[in-house]
Tab-separated table of C-alpha atoms in Angstrom:
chain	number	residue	atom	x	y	z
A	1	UNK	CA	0.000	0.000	0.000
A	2	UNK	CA	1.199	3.130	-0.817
A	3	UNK	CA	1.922	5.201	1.746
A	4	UNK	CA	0.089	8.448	2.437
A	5	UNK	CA	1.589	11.900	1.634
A	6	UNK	CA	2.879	14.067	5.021
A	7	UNK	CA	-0.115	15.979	6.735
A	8	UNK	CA	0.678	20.118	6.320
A	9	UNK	CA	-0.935	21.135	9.648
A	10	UNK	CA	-2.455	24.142	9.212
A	11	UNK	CA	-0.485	26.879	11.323
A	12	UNK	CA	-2.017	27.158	14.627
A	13	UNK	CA	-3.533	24.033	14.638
A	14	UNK	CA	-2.628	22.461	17.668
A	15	UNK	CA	-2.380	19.133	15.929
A	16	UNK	CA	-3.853	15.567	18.135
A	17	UNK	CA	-7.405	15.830	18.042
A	18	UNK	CA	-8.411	18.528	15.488
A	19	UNK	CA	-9.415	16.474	12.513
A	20	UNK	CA	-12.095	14.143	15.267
A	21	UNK	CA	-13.365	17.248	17.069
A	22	UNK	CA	-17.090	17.550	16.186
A	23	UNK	CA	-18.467	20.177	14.280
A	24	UNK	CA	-20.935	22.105	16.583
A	25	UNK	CA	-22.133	24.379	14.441
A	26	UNK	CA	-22.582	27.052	16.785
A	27	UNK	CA	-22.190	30.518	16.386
A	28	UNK	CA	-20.323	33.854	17.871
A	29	UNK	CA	-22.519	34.543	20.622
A	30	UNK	CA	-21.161	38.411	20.315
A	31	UNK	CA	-22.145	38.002	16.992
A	32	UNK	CA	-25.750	36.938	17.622
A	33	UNK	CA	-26.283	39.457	19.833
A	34	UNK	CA	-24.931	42.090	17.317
A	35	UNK	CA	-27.205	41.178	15.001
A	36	UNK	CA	-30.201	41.386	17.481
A	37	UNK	CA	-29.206	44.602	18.294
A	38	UNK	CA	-29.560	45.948	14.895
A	39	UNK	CA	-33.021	43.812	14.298
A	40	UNK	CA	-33.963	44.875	17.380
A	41	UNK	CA	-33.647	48.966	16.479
A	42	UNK	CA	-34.932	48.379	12.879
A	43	UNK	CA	-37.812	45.916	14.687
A	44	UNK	CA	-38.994	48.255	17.370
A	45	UNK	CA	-38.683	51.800	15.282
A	46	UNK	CA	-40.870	50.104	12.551
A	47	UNK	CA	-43.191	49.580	14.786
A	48	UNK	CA	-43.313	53.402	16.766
A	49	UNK	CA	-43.590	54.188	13.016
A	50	UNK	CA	-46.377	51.961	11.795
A	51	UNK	CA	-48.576	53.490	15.070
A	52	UNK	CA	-48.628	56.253	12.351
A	53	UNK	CA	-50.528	54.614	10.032
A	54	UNK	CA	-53.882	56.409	9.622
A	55	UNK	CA	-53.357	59.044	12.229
A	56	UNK	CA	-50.679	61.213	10.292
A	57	UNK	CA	-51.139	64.956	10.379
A	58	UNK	CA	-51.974	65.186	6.483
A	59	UNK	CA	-52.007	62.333	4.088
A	60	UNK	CA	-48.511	62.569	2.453
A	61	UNK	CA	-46.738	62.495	5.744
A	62	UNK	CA	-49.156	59.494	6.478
A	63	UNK	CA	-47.465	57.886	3.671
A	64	UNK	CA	-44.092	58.575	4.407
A	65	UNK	CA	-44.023	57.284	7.910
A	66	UNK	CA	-45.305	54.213	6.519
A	67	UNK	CA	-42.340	54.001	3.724
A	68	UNK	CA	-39.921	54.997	6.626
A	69	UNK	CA	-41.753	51.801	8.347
A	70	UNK	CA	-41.534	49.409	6.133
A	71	UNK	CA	-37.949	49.639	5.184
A	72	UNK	CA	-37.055	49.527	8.999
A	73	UNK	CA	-39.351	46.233	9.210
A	74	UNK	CA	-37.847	45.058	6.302
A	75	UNK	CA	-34.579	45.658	7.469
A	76	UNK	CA	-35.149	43.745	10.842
A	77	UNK	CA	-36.540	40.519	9.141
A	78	UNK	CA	-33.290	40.269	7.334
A	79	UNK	CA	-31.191	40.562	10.458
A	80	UNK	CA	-33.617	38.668	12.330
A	81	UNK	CA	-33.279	35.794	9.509
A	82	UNK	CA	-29.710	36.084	9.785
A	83	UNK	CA	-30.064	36.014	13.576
A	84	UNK	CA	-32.340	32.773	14.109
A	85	UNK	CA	-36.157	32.137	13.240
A	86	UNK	CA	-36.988	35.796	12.273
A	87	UNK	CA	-40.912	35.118	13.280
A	88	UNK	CA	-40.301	33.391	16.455
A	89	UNK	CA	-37.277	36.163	17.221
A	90	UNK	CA	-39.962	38.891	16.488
A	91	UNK	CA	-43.495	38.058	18.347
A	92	UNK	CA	-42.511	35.229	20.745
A	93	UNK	CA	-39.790	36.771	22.582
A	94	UNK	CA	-40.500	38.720	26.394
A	95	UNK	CA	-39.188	41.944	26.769
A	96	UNK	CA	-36.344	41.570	28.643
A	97	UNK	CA	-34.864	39.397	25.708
A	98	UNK	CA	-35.369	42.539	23.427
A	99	UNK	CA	-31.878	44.157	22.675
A	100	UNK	CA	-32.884	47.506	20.740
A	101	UNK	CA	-31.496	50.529	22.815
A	102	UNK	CA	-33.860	52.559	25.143
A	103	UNK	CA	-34.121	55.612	22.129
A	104	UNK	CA	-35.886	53.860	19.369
A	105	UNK	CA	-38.905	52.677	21.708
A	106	UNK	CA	-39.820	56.041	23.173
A	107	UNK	CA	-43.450	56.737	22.380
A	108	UNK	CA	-44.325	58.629	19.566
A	109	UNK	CA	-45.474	61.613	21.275
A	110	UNK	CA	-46.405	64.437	18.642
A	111	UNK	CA	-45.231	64.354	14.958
A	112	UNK	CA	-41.964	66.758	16.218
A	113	UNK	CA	-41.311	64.253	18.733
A	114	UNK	CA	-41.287	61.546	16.279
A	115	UNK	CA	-39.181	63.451	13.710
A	116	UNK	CA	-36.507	64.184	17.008
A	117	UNK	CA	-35.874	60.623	17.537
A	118	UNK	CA	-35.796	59.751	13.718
A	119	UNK	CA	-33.226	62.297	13.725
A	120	UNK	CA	-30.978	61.040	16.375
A	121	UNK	CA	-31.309	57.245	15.601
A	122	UNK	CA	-30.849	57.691	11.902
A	123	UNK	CA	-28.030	59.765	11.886
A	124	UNK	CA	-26.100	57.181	14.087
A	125	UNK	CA	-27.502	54.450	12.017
A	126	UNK	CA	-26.280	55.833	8.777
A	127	UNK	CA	-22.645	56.396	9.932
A	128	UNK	CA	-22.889	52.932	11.429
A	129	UNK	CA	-24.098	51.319	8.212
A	130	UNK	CA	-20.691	53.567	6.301
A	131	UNK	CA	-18.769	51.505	8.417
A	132	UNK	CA	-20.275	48.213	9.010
A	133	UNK	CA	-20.187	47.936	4.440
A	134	UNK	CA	-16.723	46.968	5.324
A	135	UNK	CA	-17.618	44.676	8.042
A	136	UNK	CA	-15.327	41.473	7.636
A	137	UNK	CA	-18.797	39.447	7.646
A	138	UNK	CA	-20.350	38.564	4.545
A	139	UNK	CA	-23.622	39.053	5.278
A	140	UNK	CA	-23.171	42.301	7.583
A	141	UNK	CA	-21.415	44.023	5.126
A	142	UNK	CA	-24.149	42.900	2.083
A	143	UNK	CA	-27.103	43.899	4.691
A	144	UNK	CA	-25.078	47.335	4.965
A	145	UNK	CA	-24.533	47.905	1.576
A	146	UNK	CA	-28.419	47.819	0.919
A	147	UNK	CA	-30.018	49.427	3.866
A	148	UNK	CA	-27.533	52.614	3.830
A	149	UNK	CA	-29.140	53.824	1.026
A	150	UNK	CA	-32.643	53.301	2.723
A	151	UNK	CA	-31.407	55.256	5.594
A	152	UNK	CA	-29.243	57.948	3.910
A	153	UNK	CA	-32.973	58.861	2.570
A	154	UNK	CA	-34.268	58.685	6.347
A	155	UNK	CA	-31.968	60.464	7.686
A	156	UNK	CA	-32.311	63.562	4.837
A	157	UNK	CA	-36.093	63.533	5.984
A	158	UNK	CA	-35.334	64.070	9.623
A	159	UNK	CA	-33.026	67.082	8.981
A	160	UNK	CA	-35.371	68.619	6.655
A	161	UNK	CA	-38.018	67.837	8.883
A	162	UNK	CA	-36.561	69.001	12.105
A	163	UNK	CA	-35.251	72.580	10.317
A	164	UNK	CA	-38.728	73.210	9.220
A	165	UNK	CA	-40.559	72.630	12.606
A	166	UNK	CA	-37.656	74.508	14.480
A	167	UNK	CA	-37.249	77.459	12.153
A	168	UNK	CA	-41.224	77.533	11.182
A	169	UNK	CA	-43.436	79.407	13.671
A	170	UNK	CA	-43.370	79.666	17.441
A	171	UNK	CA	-45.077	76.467	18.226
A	172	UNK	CA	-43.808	74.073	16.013
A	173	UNK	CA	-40.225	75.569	17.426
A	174	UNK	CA	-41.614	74.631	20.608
A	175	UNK	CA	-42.493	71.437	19.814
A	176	UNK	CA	-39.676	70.641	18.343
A	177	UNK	CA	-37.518	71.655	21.117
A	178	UNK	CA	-39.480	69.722	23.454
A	179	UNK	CA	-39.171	66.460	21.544
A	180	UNK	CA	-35.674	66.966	21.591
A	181	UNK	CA	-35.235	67.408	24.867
A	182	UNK	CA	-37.524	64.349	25.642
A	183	UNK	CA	-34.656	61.770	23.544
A	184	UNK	CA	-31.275	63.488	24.024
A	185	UNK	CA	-30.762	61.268	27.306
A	186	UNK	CA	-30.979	58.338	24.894
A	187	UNK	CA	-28.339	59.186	22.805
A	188	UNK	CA	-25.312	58.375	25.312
A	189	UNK	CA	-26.225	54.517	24.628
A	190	UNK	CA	-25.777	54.622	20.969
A	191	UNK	CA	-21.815	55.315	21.738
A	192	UNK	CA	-21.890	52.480	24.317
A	193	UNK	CA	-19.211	49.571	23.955
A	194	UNK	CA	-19.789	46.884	26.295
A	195	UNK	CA	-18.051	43.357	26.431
A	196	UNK	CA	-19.733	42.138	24.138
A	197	UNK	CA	-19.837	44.639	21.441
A	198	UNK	CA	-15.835	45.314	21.977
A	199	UNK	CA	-15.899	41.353	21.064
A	200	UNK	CA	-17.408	42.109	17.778
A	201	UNK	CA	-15.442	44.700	17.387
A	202	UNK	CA	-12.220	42.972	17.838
A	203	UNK	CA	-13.823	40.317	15.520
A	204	UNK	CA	-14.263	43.222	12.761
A	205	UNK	CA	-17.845	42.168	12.478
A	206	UNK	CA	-18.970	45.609	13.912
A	207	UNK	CA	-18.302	49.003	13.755
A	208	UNK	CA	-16.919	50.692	16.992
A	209	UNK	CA	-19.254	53.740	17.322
A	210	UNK	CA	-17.134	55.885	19.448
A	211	UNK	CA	-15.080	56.041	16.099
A	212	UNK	CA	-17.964	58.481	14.895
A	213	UNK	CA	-19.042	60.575	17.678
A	214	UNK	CA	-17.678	63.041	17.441
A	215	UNK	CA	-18.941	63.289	13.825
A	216	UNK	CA	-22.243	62.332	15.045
A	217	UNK	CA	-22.112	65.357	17.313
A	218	UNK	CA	-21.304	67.883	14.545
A	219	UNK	CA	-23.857	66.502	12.153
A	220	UNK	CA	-26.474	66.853	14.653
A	221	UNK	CA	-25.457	70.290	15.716
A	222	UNK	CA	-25.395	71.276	11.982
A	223	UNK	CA	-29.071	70.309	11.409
A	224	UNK	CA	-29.923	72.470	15.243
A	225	UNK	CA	-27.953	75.350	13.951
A	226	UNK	CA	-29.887	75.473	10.556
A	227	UNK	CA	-33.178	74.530	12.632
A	228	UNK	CA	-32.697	77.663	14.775
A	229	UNK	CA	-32.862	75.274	17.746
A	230	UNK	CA	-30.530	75.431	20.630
A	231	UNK	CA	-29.396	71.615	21.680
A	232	UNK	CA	-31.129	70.584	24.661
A	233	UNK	CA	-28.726	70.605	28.151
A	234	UNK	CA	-26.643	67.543	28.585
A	235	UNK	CA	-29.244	64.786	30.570
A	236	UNK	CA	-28.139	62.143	32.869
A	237	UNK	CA	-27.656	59.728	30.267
A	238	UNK	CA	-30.056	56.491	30.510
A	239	UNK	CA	-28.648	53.284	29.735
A	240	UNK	CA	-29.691	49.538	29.938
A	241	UNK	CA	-31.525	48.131	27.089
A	242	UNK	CA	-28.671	46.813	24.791
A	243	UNK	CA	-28.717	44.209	28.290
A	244	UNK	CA	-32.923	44.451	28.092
A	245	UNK	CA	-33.410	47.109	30.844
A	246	UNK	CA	-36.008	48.394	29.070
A	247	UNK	CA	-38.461	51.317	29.621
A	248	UNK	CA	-42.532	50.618	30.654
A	249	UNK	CA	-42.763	51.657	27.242
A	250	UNK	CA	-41.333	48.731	25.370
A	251	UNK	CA	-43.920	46.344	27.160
A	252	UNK	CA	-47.065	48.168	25.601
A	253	UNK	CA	-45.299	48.193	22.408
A	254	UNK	CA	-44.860	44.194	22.061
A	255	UNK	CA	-48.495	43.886	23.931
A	256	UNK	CA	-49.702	45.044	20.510
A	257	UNK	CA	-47.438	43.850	18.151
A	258	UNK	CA	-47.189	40.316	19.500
A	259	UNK	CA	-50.735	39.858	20.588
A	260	UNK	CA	-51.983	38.244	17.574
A	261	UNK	CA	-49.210	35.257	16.948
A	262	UNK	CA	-48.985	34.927	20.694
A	263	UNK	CA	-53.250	34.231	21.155
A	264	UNK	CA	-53.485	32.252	17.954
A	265	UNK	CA	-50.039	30.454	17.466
A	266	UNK	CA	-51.265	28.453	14.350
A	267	UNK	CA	-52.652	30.966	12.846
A	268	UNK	CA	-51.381	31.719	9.109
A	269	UNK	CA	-52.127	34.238	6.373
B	1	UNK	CA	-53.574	71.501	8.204
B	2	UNK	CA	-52.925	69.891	4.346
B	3	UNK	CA	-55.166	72.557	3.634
B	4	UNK	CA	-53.056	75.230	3.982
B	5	UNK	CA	-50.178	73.557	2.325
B	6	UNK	CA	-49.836	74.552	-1.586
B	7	UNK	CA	-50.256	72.273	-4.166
B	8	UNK	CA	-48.176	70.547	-6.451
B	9	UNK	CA	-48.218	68.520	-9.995
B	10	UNK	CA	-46.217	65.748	-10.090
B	11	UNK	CA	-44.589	63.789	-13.217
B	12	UNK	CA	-42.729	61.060	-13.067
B	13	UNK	CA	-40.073	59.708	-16.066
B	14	UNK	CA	-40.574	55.892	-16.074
B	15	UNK	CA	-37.653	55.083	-17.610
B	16	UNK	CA	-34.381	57.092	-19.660
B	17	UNK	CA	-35.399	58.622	-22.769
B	18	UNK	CA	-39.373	58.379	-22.191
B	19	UNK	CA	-40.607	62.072	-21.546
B	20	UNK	CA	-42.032	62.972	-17.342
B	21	UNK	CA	-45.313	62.217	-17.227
B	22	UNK	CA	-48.137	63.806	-15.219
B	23	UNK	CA	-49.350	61.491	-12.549
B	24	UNK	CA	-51.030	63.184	-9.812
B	25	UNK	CA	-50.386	65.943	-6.963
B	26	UNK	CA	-49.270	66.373	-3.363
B	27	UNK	CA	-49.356	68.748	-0.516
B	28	UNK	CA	-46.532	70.344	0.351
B	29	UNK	CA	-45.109	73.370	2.297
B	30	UNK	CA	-42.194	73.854	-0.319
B	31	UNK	CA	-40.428	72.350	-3.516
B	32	UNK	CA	-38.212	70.193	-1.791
B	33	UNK	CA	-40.483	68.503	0.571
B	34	UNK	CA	-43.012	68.316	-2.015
B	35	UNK	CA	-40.405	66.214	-3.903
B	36	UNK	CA	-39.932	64.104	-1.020
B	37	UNK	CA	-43.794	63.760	-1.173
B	38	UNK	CA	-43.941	62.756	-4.703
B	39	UNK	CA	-40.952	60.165	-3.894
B	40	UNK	CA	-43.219	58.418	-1.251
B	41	UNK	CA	-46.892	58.638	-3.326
B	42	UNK	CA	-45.396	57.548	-6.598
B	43	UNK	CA	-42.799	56.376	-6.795
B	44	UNK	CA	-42.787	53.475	-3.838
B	45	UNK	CA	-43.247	50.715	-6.288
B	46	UNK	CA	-39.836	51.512	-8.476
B	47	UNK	CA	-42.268	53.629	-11.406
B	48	UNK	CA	-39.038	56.550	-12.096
B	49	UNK	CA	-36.038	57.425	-12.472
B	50	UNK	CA	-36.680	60.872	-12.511
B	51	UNK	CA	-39.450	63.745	-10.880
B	52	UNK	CA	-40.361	66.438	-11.054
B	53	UNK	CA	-43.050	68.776	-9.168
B	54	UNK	CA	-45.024	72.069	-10.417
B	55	UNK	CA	-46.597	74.435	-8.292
B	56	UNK	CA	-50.401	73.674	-9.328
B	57	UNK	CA	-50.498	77.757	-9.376
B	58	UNK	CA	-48.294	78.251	-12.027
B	59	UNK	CA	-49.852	75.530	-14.443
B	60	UNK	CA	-51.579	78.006	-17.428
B	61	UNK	CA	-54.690	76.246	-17.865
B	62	UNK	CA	-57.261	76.330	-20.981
B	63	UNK	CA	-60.757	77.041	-20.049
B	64	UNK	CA	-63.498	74.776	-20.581
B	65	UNK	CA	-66.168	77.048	-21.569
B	66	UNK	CA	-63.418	77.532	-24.462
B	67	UNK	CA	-63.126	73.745	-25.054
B	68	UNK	CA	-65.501	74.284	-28.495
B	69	UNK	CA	-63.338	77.113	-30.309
B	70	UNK	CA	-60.265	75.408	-28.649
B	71	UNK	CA	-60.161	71.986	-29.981
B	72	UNK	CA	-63.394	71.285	-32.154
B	73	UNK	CA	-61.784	72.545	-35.330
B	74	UNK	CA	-59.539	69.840	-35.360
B	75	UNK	CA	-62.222	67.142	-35.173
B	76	UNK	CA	-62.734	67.463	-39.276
B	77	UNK	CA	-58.944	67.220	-40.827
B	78	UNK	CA	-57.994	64.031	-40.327
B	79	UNK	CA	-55.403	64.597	-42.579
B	80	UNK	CA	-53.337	66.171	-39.602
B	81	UNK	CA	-52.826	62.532	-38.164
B	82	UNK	CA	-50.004	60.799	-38.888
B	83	UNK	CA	-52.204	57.331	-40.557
B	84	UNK	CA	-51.227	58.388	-44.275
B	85	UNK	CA	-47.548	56.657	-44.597
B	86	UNK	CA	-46.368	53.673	-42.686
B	87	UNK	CA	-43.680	54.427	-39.468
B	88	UNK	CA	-41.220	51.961	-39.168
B	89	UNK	CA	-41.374	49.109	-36.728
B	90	UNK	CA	-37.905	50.329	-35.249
B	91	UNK	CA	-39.664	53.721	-34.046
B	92	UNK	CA	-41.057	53.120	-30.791
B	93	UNK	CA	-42.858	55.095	-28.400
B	94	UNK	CA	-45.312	57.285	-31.061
């Protein structure tokens, strides 16, 4: 029998063993929860949005909190997807599982309110999404690629939103102001890097966002400026729900969204 | 409140080299958000490439009580249609 040709053991391989151990098949945890983060933001703000539907201040802007709604939600069932069972990630998980930060579930409020946190979020998301196109994941970098051109458009809207309200007459300044004020504490936990997010990071699956805040900073302070507005005093910032410390509000939220696949589990279109 | 918002025309090029074509109106409190408008009412369902929008105001419109002197006259030469030589199959879009 002829003999077999020497083995080149791959460098770093630590050689008895490798070639039996059992494939497992498991993921990065880090990189799991990465990805429900970013479902989770897309997920939740889709929803704020869709509370829109029908009750928008004049029929165009009805429509175009819907389109910002529907990308978001279509955004979050391919992260989801890429994340586990999309479905079952979406309507049969508790609160405390949820991993979207604290901003993107604040309540609606008025229409300025709405257009303040669409501001903040989509700003950060749309640096994020810059960076995370050269994510050294396949599918995190594709996903990038295709929803920063969704949010690019987003985050125009907010601006052009938010200078109109701030620099249009004395109550829509007002209001403005005061939905501003009501999300800047929620911003400090966008620029958050916890263990497990440095472990992405270090992976070069996700984008560190401390790289861009100061950018962040001066983008949103351009859009004030040209809005008239003055930004709202520096908050105690309020942190949690990247680990699911949610606020009361997220609860009501998935009471609604989940009721339906959670009292009829069978049921199908 | 969309009330007090001016109106605007809205045409939409389907695709390079067809002309814009008239395909409704929004609301809007000024050209550029009245684009955005027109982006989100027609154009959700990939139907451009390109848009424009017209203040409704400045559209110079015929008047109907006119509509007889206007365009009955050319109800009887139907020698100004185009049905007396053949167009080749090449020229699309006529």
């Amino acid at each position: 029998m002829a003999s077999l040709p020497p083995i080149d053991v791959p460098k770093g391989a630590t050689g008895a063993g490798v070639f039996d151990a059992p494939a497992t098949g498991e993921r990065d945890p880090a990189h799991i929860d990465y990805l429900l983060r970013l479902g989770d933001d897309a997920l939740v703000l889709g929803q704020r949005l869709g509370e829109w539907c029908g009750h928008g201040p004049v029929l165009e802007v009805d429509i175009s909190l819907a389109n910002l709604a529907l990308d978001l939600v279509g955004q979050a069932t391919l992260l989801l997807n890429e994340a586990g069972d999309g479905d079952r990630l979406a309507f049969h998980r508790d609160v405390l599982d949820f991993r979207n930060c604290l901003l993107v579930e604040q309540p609606n409020g008025d229409f300025a309110q709405t257009i303040a946190r669409h501001l903040l979020y989509t700003t950060w998301q749309h640096m994020l999404l810059q960076r995370l196109c050269q994510s050294s994941d396949k599918f995190v970098s594709e996903f990038a690629h295709k929803a920063v051109k969704e949010v690019a458009y987003h985050r125009e809207l907010a601006a052009e939103w938010t200078i109109r309200l701030g620099d249009g007459t004395e109550e829509s300044g007002r209001r403005m102001a005061e939905g501003l004020d009501w999300c800047w504490r929620f911003v400090p936990e966008l620029f958050e890097v916890d263990d497990s997010l440095q472990a992405a990071i270090d992976r070069g699956t996700a984008a560190d966002p401390r790289e861009f805040e100061e950018e962040y900073c001066s983008a949103i302070g351009a859009v004030l400026a040209e809005a008239q507005l003055e930004a709202p005093a520096d908050q105690r910032p309020i942190l949690g729900g990247r680990r699911g410390h949610h606020s009361e509000h997220l609860g009501h939220l998935l009471a609604v969204m989940q009721f339906l696949p959670r009292t009829y589990p069978d049921a199908v279109w | 409140m969309s009330g007090d918002w001016p109106l605007w025309e809205v045409f939409v090029r389907a695709k390079g080299g067809l002309s814009h074509r008239h395909v409704g109106s929004v609301h809007a409190p000024d050209a550029e958000l009245a684009l955005r408008h027109a982006r989100d009412t027609y154009t959700r369902r990939l139907e451009g490439v390109s848009l424009w929008v017209v203040p409704s105001a400045e559209i110079v419109a015929s008047d109907p009580d006119e509509a007889g002197e206007l365009f009955e006259p050319a109800e009887s030469k139907i020698y100004r249609h185009p049905t007396f030589y053949d167009i080749p199959d090449e020229v699309k879009h006529i």
